Amino acid sequence: MKPLRRILIVGGGSSGWMSAALLARLFQGMYDVTLVESEEIGTIGVGEATIPAIKKYNELLGLEENEFMARTQASFKLGIQFENWLRKDQSYIHGFGVIGQDWEWLRCHHYWLKAHAMGRAEDFAAYSINTAAALENKFVRAQTQMGDSPLAHVAHAFHLDASLFAKFLSGYAQERGVRRVEGKVVDVKLRGEDGFIESVQLADGQVLEADLFLDCSGFRGLLIEGALKTGFVD
């Protein structure tokens, strides 16, 4: 098997630059990472909603949260509200983090299910400190020093500007060795022996080869669908 050395990311935006930044951080020069994107196509500057896993991603990159929020014009997010969830007049709030208090080896939801069957339980979201805080427009970062207090388990994510996030990570990745190529992919060449991708060709005639290709071209799916015809599975 040919050793993995060159990685090509097709497409920028938040997905492309998140991939590039993480590869640059984790492997620190072990691979030649290139990202190709086209200013002609650009990205959509819209708000992007995240889940708490984004904090783990930021920690892996070593990003300071206040700087991250300033650079991406982010706001805190405590959960997700689903309108007309079971029926048109009903909504459900999924608060991030711990809901209720566990007791020994028994989890809160076991108590809630029993009480609910007896008609003695409030709505499940009522036991979420995140939901309660969001409804009152309040926020505090997790107070981990408070032990078993509900305040120790506050979890949060962010709403942010997707284009600013991509720009922020683009600078981060390029400072750590990722090469950016400006260009529009017009053709994908497959290997005859196994049908895997060998290279991509840009509109200016430039050919980019790699050992591993990441398709971050969004709904267009230039590689995974346009070239490989893998099909979409929901």
Short mmCIF file of C-alpha atoms in Angstrom, two decimals:
data_model
loop_
_atom_site.label_atom_id
_atom_site.label_comp_id
_atom_site.label_asym_id
_atom_site.label_seq_id
_atom_site.Cartn_x
_atom_site.Cartn_y
_atom_site.Cartn_z
CA MET A 1 0.00 0.00 0.00
CA LYS A 2 1.25 3.45 -0.89
CA PRO A 3 2.10 5.44 2.26
CA LEU A 4 -0.20 8.33 3.09
CA ARG A 5 1.59 11.61 2.65
CA ARG A 6 -0.56 14.11 0.72
CA ILE A 7 -4.07 15.15 1.76
CA LEU A 8 -6.27 17.30 -0.45
CA ILE A 9 -9.41 18.99 0.86
CA VAL A 10 -11.85 20.06 -1.85
CA GLY A 11 -13.97 22.96 -0.67
CA GLY A 12 -13.53 25.60 2.00
CA GLY A 13 -16.22 27.03 4.22
CA SER A 14 -16.55 25.89 7.81
CA SER A 15 -16.36 22.16 7.00
CA GLY A 16 -13.25 22.46 4.85
CA TRP A 17 -11.32 24.72 7.17
CA MET A 18 -12.40 22.80 10.28
CA SER A 19 -10.89 19.70 8.67
CA ALA A 20 -7.73 21.54 7.64
CA ALA A 21 -7.23 23.14 11.05
CA LEU A 22 -7.68 19.85 12.90
CA LEU A 23 -5.26 17.98 10.62
CA ALA A 24 -2.69 20.74 11.05
CA ARG A 25 -3.06 20.70 14.83
CA LEU A 26 -3.10 16.95 15.43
CA PHE A 27 -0.46 15.83 12.95
CA GLN A 28 1.78 18.92 12.97
CA GLY A 29 3.59 18.53 9.68
CA MET A 30 3.33 14.75 9.28
CA TYR A 31 1.28 15.25 6.11
CA ASP A 32 1.21 17.77 3.29
CA VAL A 33 -2.28 19.24 3.59
CA THR A 34 -3.72 21.33 0.76
CA LEU A 35 -7.15 22.93 0.53
CA VAL A 36 -8.58 24.09 -2.77
CA GLU A 37 -11.46 26.57 -2.84
CA SER A 38 -12.83 29.17 -5.22
CA GLU A 39 -13.70 32.74 -4.33
CA GLU A 40 -15.97 32.58 -7.36
CA ILE A 41 -18.15 30.09 -5.50
CA GLY A 42 -17.64 31.59 -2.05
CA THR A 43 -19.47 30.66 1.14
CA ILE A 44 -22.83 31.65 2.54
CA GLY A 45 -22.48 34.14 5.38
CA VAL A 46 -25.23 32.82 7.61
CA GLY A 47 -25.61 32.00 11.25
CA GLU A 48 -24.50 28.51 12.14
CA ALA A 49 -25.88 26.63 15.14
CA THR A 50 -23.55 24.26 16.96
CA ILE A 51 -23.83 21.65 19.72
CA PRO A 52 -21.56 21.28 22.80
CA ALA A 53 -19.11 19.08 20.88
CA ILE A 54 -17.80 22.31 19.31
CA LYS A 55 -16.17 23.09 22.66
CA LYS A 56 -14.15 19.87 22.47
CA TYR A 57 -13.09 20.79 18.95
CA ASN A 58 -11.96 24.23 20.10
CA GLU A 59 -10.06 22.69 23.00
CA LEU A 60 -8.24 20.35 20.61
CA LEU A 61 -7.14 23.37 18.60
CA GLY A 62 -6.15 25.26 21.75
CA LEU A 63 -8.55 28.12 21.02
CA GLU A 64 -9.35 30.59 23.79
CA GLU A 65 -13.12 30.86 24.07
CA ASN A 66 -13.44 34.64 24.38
CA GLU A 67 -11.22 35.23 21.35
CA PHE A 68 -13.12 32.58 19.39
CA MET A 69 -16.43 34.27 20.18
CA ALA A 70 -15.14 37.71 19.24
CA ARG A 71 -13.65 36.53 15.95
CA THR A 72 -16.82 34.67 14.91
CA GLN A 73 -19.38 37.07 16.43
CA ALA A 74 -20.75 34.16 18.44
CA SER A 75 -23.40 34.07 21.13
CA PHE A 76 -24.01 31.38 23.73
CA LYS A 77 -26.46 28.57 23.05
CA LEU A 78 -28.03 26.51 25.85
CA GLY A 79 -30.24 24.17 23.87
CA ILE A 80 -32.56 23.66 20.91
CA GLN A 81 -36.27 24.46 20.75
CA PHE A 82 -38.41 22.30 18.47
CA GLU A 83 -41.63 24.04 17.53
CA ASN A 84 -44.73 21.99 16.59
CA TRP A 85 -42.88 18.85 17.64
CA LEU A 86 -45.62 16.29 18.40
CA ARG A 87 -48.42 18.48 17.10
CA LYS A 88 -48.85 22.02 15.86
CA ASP A 89 -49.53 23.55 19.26
CA GLN A 90 -46.72 21.72 21.09
CA SER A 91 -43.03 22.50 21.39
CA TYR A 92 -40.08 20.79 23.01
CA ILE A 93 -36.88 22.31 24.37
CA HIS A 94 -33.81 20.11 24.38
CA GLY A 95 -31.53 21.64 26.99
CA PHE A 96 -27.88 20.67 26.72
CA GLY A 97 -26.13 18.96 29.61
CA VAL A 98 -27.44 17.03 32.59
CA ILE A 99 -31.18 16.91 33.22
CA GLY A 100 -32.29 16.40 36.81
CA GLN A 101 -30.25 14.79 39.58
CA ASP A 102 -29.20 11.14 39.63
CA TRP A 103 -29.36 9.09 42.82
CA GLU A 104 -26.64 6.50 43.37
CA TRP A 105 -26.76 4.21 40.30
CA LEU A 106 -30.24 5.29 39.24
CA ARG A 107 -30.60 7.95 36.58
CA CYS A 108 -33.05 10.82 36.77
CA HIS A 109 -35.07 9.71 33.77
CA HIS A 110 -36.00 6.45 35.53
CA TYR A 111 -37.62 8.43 38.36
CA TRP A 112 -39.26 10.76 35.86
CA LEU A 113 -40.79 7.92 33.82
CA LYS A 114 -42.25 6.37 36.97
CA ALA A 115 -43.62 9.69 38.22
CA HIS A 116 -44.96 10.55 34.77
CA ALA A 117 -46.87 7.26 34.61
CA MET A 118 -48.44 8.21 37.96
CA GLY A 119 -49.33 11.70 36.75
CA ARG A 120 -46.94 13.32 39.21
CA ALA A 121 -44.17 14.64 36.95
CA GLU A 122 -43.62 18.00 35.32
CA ASP A 123 -42.54 18.25 31.70
CA PHE A 124 -39.10 16.61 31.41
CA ALA A 125 -37.53 19.88 30.24
CA ALA A 126 -38.55 21.47 33.55
CA TYR A 127 -35.74 19.52 35.23
CA SER A 128 -33.07 21.00 32.94
CA ILE A 129 -31.11 23.93 34.34
CA ASN A 130 -30.15 24.88 30.79
CA THR A 131 -33.80 25.10 29.76
CA ALA A 132 -34.72 27.11 32.84
CA ALA A 133 -31.83 29.52 32.23
CA ALA A 134 -32.63 29.92 28.53
CA LEU A 135 -36.29 30.72 29.22
CA GLU A 136 -35.17 33.43 31.65
CA ASN A 137 -32.49 34.72 29.25
CA LYS A 138 -29.75 33.86 31.78
CA PHE A 139 -26.34 32.28 31.29
CA VAL A 140 -23.34 31.17 33.32
CA ARG A 141 -20.41 28.98 32.36
CA ALA A 142 -20.20 25.63 34.15
CA GLN A 143 -19.16 26.13 37.79
CA THR A 144 -17.15 22.93 38.01
CA GLN A 145 -15.88 23.76 41.50
CA MET A 146 -19.43 23.43 42.84
CA GLY A 147 -19.43 19.62 42.83
CA ASP A 148 -22.94 18.17 42.56
CA SER A 149 -24.64 21.52 42.10
CA PRO A 150 -26.67 21.80 38.88
CA LEU A 151 -24.50 24.82 38.07
CA ALA A 152 -21.54 22.46 37.74
CA HIS A 153 -23.19 20.75 34.80
CA VAL A 154 -24.22 23.67 32.61
CA ALA A 155 -23.29 22.83 29.03
CA HIS A 156 -23.22 25.31 26.19
CA ALA A 157 -22.55 25.70 22.50
CA PHE A 158 -22.65 28.70 20.17
CA HIS A 159 -24.49 30.47 17.41
CA LEU A 160 -21.85 31.95 15.12
CA ASP A 161 -21.23 33.51 11.71
CA ALA A 162 -20.23 30.65 9.41
CA SER A 163 -18.15 32.80 7.06
CA LEU A 164 -16.23 34.43 9.93
CA PHE A 165 -15.64 31.00 11.46
CA ALA A 166 -14.18 29.73 8.18
CA LYS A 167 -11.98 32.83 7.86
CA PHE A 168 -10.73 32.42 11.44
CA LEU A 169 -9.84 28.75 10.91
CA SER A 170 -8.30 29.50 7.52
CA GLY A 171 -5.75 31.77 9.16
CA TYR A 172 -5.16 29.23 11.93
CA ALA A 173 -4.57 26.37 9.48
CA GLN A 174 -2.34 28.29 7.08
CA GLU A 175 -0.16 29.49 9.96
CA ARG A 176 0.43 25.80 10.71
CA GLY A 177 1.43 24.76 7.22
CA VAL A 178 -1.79 24.11 5.32
CA ARG A 179 -1.49 25.29 1.71
CA ARG A 180 -4.45 27.10 0.18
CA VAL A 181 -4.99 26.87 -3.57
CA GLU A 182 -7.41 29.22 -5.30
CA GLY A 183 -9.29 27.46 -8.06
CA LYS A 184 -12.45 25.79 -9.27
CA VAL A 185 -12.47 22.01 -9.71
CA VAL A 186 -13.68 21.13 -13.22
CA ASP A 187 -12.64 17.48 -13.53
CA VAL A 188 -11.82 14.48 -11.34
CA LYS A 189 -9.56 11.68 -12.57
CA LEU A 190 -10.10 8.15 -11.23
CA ARG A 191 -7.52 5.37 -11.12
CA GLY A 192 -8.17 2.64 -13.64
CA GLU A 193 -7.16 -0.24 -11.36
CA ASP A 194 -9.52 0.43 -8.45
CA GLY A 195 -11.70 3.44 -9.31
CA PHE A 196 -10.31 5.58 -6.50
CA ILE A 197 -9.53 9.26 -7.03
CA GLU A 198 -6.11 10.04 -8.44
CA SER A 199 -6.28 13.79 -9.00
CA VAL A 200 -8.47 16.81 -9.58
CA GLN A 201 -8.07 19.38 -12.33
CA LEU A 202 -8.76 23.08 -11.86
CA ALA A 203 -10.20 25.53 -14.36
CA ASP A 204 -6.75 27.00 -15.00
CA GLY A 205 -5.41 23.57 -15.99
CA GLN A 206 -3.57 22.90 -12.74
CA VAL A 207 -3.67 19.25 -11.61
CA LEU A 208 -3.61 18.39 -7.90
CA GLU A 209 -2.75 14.85 -6.81
CA ALA A 210 -3.07 13.37 -3.33
CA ASP A 211 -3.16 10.12 -1.39
CA LEU A 212 -6.32 11.06 0.53
CA PHE A 213 -9.16 13.31 -0.63
CA LEU A 214 -11.71 15.01 1.64
CA ASP A 215 -14.91 16.20 0.00
CA CYS A 216 -16.04 19.40 1.69
CA SER A 217 -17.83 20.79 -1.36
CA GLY A 218 -21.22 20.82 0.33
CA PHE A 219 -24.41 19.78 -1.43
CA ARG A 220 -22.59 19.56 -4.76
CA GLY A 221 -20.58 16.56 -3.55
CA LEU A 222 -17.98 17.00 -6.30
CA LEU A 223 -16.00 13.94 -5.27
CA ILE A 224 -18.25 11.65 -3.29
CA GLU A 225 -21.21 11.97 -5.65
CA GLY A 226 -20.07 13.74 -8.79
CA ALA A 227 -17.05 11.47 -9.34
CA LEU A 228 -17.57 8.35 -7.22
CA LYS A 229 -21.37 8.11 -7.53
CA THR A 230 -21.67 6.66 -4.03
CA GLY A 231 -25.27 7.74 -3.58
CA PHE A 232 -26.83 9.63 -0.70
CA VAL A 233 -27.90 7.72 2.40
CA ASP A 234 -29.95 9.57 5.02
#
